[in-house]
Short mmCIF file of C-alpha atoms and ligand atoms in Angstrom, two decimals:
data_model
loop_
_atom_site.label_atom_id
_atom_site.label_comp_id
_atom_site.label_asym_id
_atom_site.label_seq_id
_atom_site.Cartn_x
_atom_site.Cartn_y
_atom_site.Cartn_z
CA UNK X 1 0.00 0.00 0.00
CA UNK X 2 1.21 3.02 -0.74
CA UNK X 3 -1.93 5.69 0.53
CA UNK X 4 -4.24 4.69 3.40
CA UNK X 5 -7.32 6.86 4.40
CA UNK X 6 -8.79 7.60 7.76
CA UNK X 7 -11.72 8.98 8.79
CA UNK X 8 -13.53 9.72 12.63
CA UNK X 9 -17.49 8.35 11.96
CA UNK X 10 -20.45 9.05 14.64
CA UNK X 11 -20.66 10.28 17.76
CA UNK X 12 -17.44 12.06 18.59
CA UNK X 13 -15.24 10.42 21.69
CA UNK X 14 -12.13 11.61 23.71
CA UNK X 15 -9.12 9.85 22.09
CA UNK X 16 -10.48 9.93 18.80
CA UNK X 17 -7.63 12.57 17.87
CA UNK X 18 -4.91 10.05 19.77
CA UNK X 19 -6.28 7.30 17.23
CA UNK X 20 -5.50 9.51 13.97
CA UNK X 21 -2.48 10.08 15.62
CA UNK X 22 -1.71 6.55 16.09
CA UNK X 23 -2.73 5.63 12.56
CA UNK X 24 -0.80 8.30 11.05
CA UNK X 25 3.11 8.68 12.66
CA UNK X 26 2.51 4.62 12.27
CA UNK X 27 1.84 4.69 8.48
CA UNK X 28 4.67 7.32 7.85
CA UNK X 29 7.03 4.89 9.90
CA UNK X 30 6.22 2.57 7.04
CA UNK X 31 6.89 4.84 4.50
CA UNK X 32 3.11 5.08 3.73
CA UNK X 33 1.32 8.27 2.97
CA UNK X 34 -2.12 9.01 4.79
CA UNK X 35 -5.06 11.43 4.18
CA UNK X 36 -8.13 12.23 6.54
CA UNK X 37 -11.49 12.66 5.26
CA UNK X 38 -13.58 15.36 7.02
CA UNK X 39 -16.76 14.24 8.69
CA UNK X 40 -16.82 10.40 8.25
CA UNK X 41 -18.14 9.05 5.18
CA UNK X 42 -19.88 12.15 4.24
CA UNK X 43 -16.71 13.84 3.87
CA UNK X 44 -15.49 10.85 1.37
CA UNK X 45 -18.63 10.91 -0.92
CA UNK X 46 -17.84 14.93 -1.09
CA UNK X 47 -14.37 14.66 -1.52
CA UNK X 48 -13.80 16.34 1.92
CA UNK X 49 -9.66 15.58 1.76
CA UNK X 50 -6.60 16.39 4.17
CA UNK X 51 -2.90 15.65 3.45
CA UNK X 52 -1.82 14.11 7.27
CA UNK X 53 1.92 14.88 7.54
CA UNK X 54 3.81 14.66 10.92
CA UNK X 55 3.40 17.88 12.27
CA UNK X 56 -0.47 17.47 11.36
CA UNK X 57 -0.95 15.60 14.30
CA UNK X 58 1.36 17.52 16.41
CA UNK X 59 -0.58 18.76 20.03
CA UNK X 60 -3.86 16.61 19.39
CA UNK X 61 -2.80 13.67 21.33
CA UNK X 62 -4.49 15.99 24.58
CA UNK X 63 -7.33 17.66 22.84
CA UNK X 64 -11.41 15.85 22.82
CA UNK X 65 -12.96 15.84 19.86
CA UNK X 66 -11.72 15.56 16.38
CA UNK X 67 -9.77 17.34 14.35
CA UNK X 68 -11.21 15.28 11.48
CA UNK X 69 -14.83 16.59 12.07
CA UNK X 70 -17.43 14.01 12.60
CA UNK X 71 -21.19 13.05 11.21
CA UNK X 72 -23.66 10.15 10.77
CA UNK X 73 -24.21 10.07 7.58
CA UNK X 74 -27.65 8.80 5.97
CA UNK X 75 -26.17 9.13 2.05
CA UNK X 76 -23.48 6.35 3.33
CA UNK X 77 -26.38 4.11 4.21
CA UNK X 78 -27.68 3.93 0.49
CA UNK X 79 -26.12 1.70 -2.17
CA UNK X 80 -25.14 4.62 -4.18
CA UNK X 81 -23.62 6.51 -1.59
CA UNK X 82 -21.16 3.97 -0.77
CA UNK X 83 -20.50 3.54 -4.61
CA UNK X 84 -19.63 7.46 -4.77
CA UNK X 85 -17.35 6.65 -1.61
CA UNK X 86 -15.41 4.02 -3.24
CA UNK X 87 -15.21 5.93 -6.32
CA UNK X 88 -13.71 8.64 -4.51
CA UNK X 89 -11.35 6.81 -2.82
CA UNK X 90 -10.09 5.11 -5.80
CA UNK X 91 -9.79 8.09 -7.59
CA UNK X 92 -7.33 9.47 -5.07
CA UNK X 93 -5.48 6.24 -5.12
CA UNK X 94 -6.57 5.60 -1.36
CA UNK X 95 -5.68 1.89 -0.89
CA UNK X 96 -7.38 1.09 2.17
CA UNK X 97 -9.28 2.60 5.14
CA UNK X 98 -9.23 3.17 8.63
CA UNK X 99 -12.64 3.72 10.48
CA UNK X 100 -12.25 5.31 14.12
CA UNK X 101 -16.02 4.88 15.07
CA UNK X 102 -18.93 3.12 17.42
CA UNK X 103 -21.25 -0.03 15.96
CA UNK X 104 -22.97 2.32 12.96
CA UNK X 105 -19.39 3.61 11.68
CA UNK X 106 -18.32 -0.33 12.21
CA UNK X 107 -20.95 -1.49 9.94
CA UNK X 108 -20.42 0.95 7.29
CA UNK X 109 -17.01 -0.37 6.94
CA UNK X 110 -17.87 -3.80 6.98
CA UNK X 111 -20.15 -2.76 3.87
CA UNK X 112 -17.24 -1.40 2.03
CA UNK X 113 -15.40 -4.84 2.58
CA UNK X 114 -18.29 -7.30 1.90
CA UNK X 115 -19.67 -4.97 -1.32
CA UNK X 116 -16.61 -3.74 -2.78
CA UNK X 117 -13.75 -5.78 -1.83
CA UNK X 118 -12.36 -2.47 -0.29
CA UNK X 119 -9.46 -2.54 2.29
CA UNK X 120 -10.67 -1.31 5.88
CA UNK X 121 -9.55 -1.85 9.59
CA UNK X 122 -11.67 -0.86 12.04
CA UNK X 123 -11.03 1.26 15.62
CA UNK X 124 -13.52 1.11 18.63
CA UNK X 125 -14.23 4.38 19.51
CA UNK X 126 -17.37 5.34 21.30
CA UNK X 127 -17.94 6.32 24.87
CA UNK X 128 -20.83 3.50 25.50
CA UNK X 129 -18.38 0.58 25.15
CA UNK X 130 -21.02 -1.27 23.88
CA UNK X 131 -18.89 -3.08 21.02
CA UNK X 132 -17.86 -6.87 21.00
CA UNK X 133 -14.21 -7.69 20.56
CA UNK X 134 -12.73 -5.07 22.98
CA UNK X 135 -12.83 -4.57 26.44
CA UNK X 136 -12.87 -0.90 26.02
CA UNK X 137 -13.44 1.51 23.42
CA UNK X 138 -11.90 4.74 23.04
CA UNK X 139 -13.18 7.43 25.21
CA UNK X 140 -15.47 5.19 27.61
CA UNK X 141 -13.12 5.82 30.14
CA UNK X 142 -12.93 9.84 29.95
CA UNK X 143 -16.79 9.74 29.75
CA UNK X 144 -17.07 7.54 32.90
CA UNK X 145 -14.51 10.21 34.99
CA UNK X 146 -16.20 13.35 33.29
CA UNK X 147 -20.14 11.91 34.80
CA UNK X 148 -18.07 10.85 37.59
CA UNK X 149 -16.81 13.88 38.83
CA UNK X 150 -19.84 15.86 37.98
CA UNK X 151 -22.04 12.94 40.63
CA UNK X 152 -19.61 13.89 43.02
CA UNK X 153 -20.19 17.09 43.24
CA UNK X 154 -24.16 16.58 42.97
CA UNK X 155 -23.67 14.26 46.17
CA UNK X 156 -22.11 17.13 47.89
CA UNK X 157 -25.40 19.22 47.50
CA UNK X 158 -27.49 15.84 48.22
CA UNK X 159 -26.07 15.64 51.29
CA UNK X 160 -26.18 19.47 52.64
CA UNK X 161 -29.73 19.66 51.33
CA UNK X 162 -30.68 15.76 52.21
CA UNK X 163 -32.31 15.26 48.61
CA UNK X 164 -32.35 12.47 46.98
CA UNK X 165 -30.72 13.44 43.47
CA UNK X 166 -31.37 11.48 39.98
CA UNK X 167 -28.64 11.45 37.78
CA UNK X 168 -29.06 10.72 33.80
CA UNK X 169 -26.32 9.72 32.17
CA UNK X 170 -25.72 8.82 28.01
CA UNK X 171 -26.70 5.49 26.57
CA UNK X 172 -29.61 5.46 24.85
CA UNK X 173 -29.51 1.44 24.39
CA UNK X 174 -27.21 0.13 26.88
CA UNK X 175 -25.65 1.05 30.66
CA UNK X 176 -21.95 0.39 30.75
CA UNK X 177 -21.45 3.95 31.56
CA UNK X 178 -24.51 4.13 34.44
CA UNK X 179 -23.22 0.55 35.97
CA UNK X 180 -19.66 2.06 35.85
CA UNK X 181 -19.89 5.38 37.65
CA UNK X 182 -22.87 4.05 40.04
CA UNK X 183 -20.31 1.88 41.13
CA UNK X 184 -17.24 4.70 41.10
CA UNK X 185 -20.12 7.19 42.89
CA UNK X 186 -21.15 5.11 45.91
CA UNK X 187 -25.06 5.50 43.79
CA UNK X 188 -27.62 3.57 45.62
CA UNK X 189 -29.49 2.67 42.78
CA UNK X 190 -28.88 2.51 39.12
CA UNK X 191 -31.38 2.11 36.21
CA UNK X 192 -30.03 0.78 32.74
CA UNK X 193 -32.12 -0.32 29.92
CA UNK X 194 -30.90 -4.02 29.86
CA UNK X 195 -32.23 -4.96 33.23
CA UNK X 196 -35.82 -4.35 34.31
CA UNK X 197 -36.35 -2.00 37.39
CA UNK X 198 -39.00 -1.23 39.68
CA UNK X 199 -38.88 2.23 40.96
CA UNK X 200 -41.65 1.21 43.89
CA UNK X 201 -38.70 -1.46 45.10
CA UNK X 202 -36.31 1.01 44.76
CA UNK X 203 -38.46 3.45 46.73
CA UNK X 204 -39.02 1.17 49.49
CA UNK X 205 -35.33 1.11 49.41
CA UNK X 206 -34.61 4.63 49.95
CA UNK X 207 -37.53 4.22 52.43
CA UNK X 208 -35.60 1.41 54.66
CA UNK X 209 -31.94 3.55 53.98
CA UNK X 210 -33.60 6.80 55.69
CA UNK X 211 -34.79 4.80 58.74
CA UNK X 212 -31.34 3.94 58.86
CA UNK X 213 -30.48 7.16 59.08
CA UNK X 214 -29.11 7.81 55.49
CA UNK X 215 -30.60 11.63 54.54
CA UNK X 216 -29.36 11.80 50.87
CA UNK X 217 -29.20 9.31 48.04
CA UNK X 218 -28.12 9.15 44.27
CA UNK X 219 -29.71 7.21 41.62
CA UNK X 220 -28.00 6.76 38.61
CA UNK X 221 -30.33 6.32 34.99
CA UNK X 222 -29.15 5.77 31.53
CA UNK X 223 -31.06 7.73 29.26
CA UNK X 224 -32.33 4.44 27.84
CA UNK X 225 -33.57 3.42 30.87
CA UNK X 226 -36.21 6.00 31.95
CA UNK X 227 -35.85 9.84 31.95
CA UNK X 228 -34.21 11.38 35.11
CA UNK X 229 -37.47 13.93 35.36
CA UNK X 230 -40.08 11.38 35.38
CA UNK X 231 -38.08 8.95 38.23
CA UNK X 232 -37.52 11.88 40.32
CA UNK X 233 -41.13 12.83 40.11
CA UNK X 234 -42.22 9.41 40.79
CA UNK X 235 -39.68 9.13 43.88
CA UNK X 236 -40.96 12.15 45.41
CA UNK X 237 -44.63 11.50 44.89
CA UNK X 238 -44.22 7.93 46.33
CA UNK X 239 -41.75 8.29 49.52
CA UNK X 240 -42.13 12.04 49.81
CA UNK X 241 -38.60 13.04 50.13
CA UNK X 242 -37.13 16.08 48.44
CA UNK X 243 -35.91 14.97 44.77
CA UNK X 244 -33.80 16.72 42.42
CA UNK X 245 -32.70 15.38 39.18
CA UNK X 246 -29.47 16.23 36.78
CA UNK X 247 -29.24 15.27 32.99
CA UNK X 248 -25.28 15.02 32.13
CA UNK X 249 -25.72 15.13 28.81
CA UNK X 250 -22.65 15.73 26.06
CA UNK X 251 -20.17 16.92 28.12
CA UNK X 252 -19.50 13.36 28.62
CA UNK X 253 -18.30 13.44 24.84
CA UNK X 254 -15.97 15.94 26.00
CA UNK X 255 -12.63 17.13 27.09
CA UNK X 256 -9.21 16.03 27.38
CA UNK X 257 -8.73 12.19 26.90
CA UNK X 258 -7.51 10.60 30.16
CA UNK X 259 -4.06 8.51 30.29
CA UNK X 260 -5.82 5.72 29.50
CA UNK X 261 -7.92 6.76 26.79
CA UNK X 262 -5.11 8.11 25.41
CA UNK X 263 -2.63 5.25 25.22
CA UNK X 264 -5.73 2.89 23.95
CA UNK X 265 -6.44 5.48 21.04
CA UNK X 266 -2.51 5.07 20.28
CA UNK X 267 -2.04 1.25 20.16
CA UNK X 268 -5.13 0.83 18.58
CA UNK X 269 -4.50 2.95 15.78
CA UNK X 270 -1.26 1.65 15.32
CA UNK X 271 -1.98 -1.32 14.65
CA UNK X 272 -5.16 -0.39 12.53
CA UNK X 273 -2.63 0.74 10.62
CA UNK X 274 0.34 -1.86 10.48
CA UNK X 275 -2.35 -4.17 9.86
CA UNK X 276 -3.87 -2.42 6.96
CA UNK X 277 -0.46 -2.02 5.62
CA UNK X 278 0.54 -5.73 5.79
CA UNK X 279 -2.98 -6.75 4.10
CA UNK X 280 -4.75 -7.41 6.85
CA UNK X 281 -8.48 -6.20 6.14
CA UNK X 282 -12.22 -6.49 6.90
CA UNK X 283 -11.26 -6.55 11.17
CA UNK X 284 -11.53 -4.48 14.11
CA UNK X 285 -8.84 -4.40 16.52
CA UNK X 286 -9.64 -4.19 19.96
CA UNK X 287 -7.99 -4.47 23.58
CA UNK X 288 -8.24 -8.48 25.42
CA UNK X 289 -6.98 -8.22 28.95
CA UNK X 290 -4.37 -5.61 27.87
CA UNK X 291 -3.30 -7.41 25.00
CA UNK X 292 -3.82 -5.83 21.00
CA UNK X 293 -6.28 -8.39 19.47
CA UNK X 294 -8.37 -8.48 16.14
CA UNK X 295 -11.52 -9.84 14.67
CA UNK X 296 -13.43 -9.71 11.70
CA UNK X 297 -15.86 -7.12 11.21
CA UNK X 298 -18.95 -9.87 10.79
CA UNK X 299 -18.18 -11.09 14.06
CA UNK X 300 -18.12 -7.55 16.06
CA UNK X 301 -21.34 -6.78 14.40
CA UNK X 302 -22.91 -10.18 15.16
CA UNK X 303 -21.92 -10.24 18.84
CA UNK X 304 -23.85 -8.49 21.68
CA UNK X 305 -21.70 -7.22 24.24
CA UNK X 306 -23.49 -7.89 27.72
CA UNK X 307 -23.06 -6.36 31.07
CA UNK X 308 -21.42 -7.97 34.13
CA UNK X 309 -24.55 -8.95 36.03
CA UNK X 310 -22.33 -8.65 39.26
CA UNK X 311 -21.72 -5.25 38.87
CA UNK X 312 -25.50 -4.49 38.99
CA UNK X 313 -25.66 -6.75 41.93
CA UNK X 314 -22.55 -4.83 43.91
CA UNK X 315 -24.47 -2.10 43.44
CA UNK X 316 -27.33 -3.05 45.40
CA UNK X 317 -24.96 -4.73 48.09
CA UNK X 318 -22.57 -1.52 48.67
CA UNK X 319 -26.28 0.72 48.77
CA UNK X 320 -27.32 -1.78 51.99
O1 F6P H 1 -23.19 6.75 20.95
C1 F6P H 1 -22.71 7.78 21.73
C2 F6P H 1 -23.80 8.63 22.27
O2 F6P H 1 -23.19 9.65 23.02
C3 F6P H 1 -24.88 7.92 23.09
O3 F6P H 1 -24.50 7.62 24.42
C4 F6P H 1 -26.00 8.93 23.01
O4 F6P H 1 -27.22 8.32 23.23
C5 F6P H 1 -25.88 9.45 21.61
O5 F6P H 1 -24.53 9.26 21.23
C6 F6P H 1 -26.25 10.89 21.43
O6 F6P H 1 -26.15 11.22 20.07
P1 F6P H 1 -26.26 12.68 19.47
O7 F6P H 1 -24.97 13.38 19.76
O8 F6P H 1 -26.45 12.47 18.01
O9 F6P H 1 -27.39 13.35 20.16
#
């Protein structure tokens, strides 16, 4: 190969910039040039092209966001949109593609491989961690310390005012970020949207923890789960106790990448690239108990990534 592409797809997430970093001082170690495609596939179909030197990446490895721009892109999801995109990318001489993106970006790339025999590696990166083959995605891990730090500060005010607070945090079809920081922020309850609740149970609960003598509580919901207005309504209608609630919202897409995020967003889009290069294609890479690993696209897609049922259940045990 003598050109590889890359693009950031989907919802943005911090380490996304580390990635194109990773992808890009790797290709030019191999002597390979590399060109970024503003705002994911939409930025392919309209010919939305960046020469990535060096110094292009120079002072992003600390920065949220993207420097590529991001989109979802409904043209990509039609037949002919994808044929403009390969077009495009042949045109330029582009031999293969990295995608830095969540399940959606994933797929689109998988449709380049299966449709057009088209070179592509993909990169995990979404805050929900929801996709099989990694442990963690890129910026799951800034997003869980961002809502993190914010519920800290919300139980400060829970406690001085003895309110129970409700906390929404992102992910609209799964709770890996709830479970996570209900467990970080001491929350006695958590909602997610894989696991049915009952808010009278955890009523009764809050119930049995003031008797007890505990005069503030959290409750941590993923916006898939229920909306933090309508639990903190029904909480204070049923046990009568002051109720506040909080929706985080996207400034868990945001800010600096933590240490962790950032060295994931590195090796993985290293060796996105190095794979690419050597004719590897049609994967995503991932991380396996700290170890790089890889797996075809078809399997990522196909695979549901579950939560840790224990988790949930620590949850309730550390709230007793
Ligand atoms: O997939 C990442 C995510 O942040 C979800 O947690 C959230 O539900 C969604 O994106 C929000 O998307 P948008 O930025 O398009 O509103």
């Amino acid at each position: 190969m003598k050109k590889i592409g890359v693009i950031t797809s989907g919802g943005d997430a911090p380490g996304m910039n580390a990635a194109v970093r990773g992808v890009v001082r790797a290709a030019l170690a191999r002597e390979v040039q590399v060109v970024g495609f503003l705002h994911g596939y939409r930025g392919i179909i309209s010919e939305e092209i960046v020469d990535l030197q060096s110094p292009s990446v120079g002072g992003i490895i600390s920065q949220g966001g993207t420097m590529l721009r991001t989109a979802r892109s409904p043209e990509f999801r039609e037949k002919a949109g994808r044929e403009q995109a390969v077009q495009v990318l042949r045109e330029n001489e582009v031999d293969g593609l990295v995608v830095i993106g969540g399940d959606g970006s994933l797929t689109g790339a998988r449709a380049l491989h299966e449709e057009f025999d088209y070179p592509v590696m993909g990169v995990p990166g979404s805050i929900d961690n929801d996709i099989a083959g990694t442990d963690f995605s890129i910026g799951f891990d800034t997003a869980v310390n961002t809502a993190l730090e914010a519920i800290d500060k919300i139980r400060d005010t829970a406690y001085s005012h003895e309110r129970v607070f409700v906390v929404e945090v992102m992910g609209r079809a799964n709770g890996f970020i709830a479970l996570e920081v209900a467990l970080s922020g001491g929350a006695e309850a958590v909602l997610i949207p894989e696991i049915p609740f009952s808010l009278l149970e955890i009523c009764d609960n809050l119930r049995k923890a003031r008797s007890r003598g505990k005069r503030s509580s959290v409750i941590v919901v993923a916006e898939g789960a229920a909306r933090a207005r309508d639990v903190k309504d029904f909480v204070q209608k049923n046990t009568g106790f002051e109720a506040r609630e909080s929706v985080l919202g996207h400034m868990q897409r945001g800010g600096s990448p933590t240490s962790f995020d950032r060295v994931l967003a590195l090796r993985l889009g290293a060796i996105a690239a190095n794979r690419l290069i050597s004719g590897f294609r049609g994967e995503m890479v991932g991380v396996d108990g700290g170890k790089l690993v890889h797996h075809p696209l078809s399997y990522v897609l196909s695979t549901e990534r579950n939560i840790d049922p224990d988790k949930l259940l620590l949850v309730e045990v550390m709230a007793q």
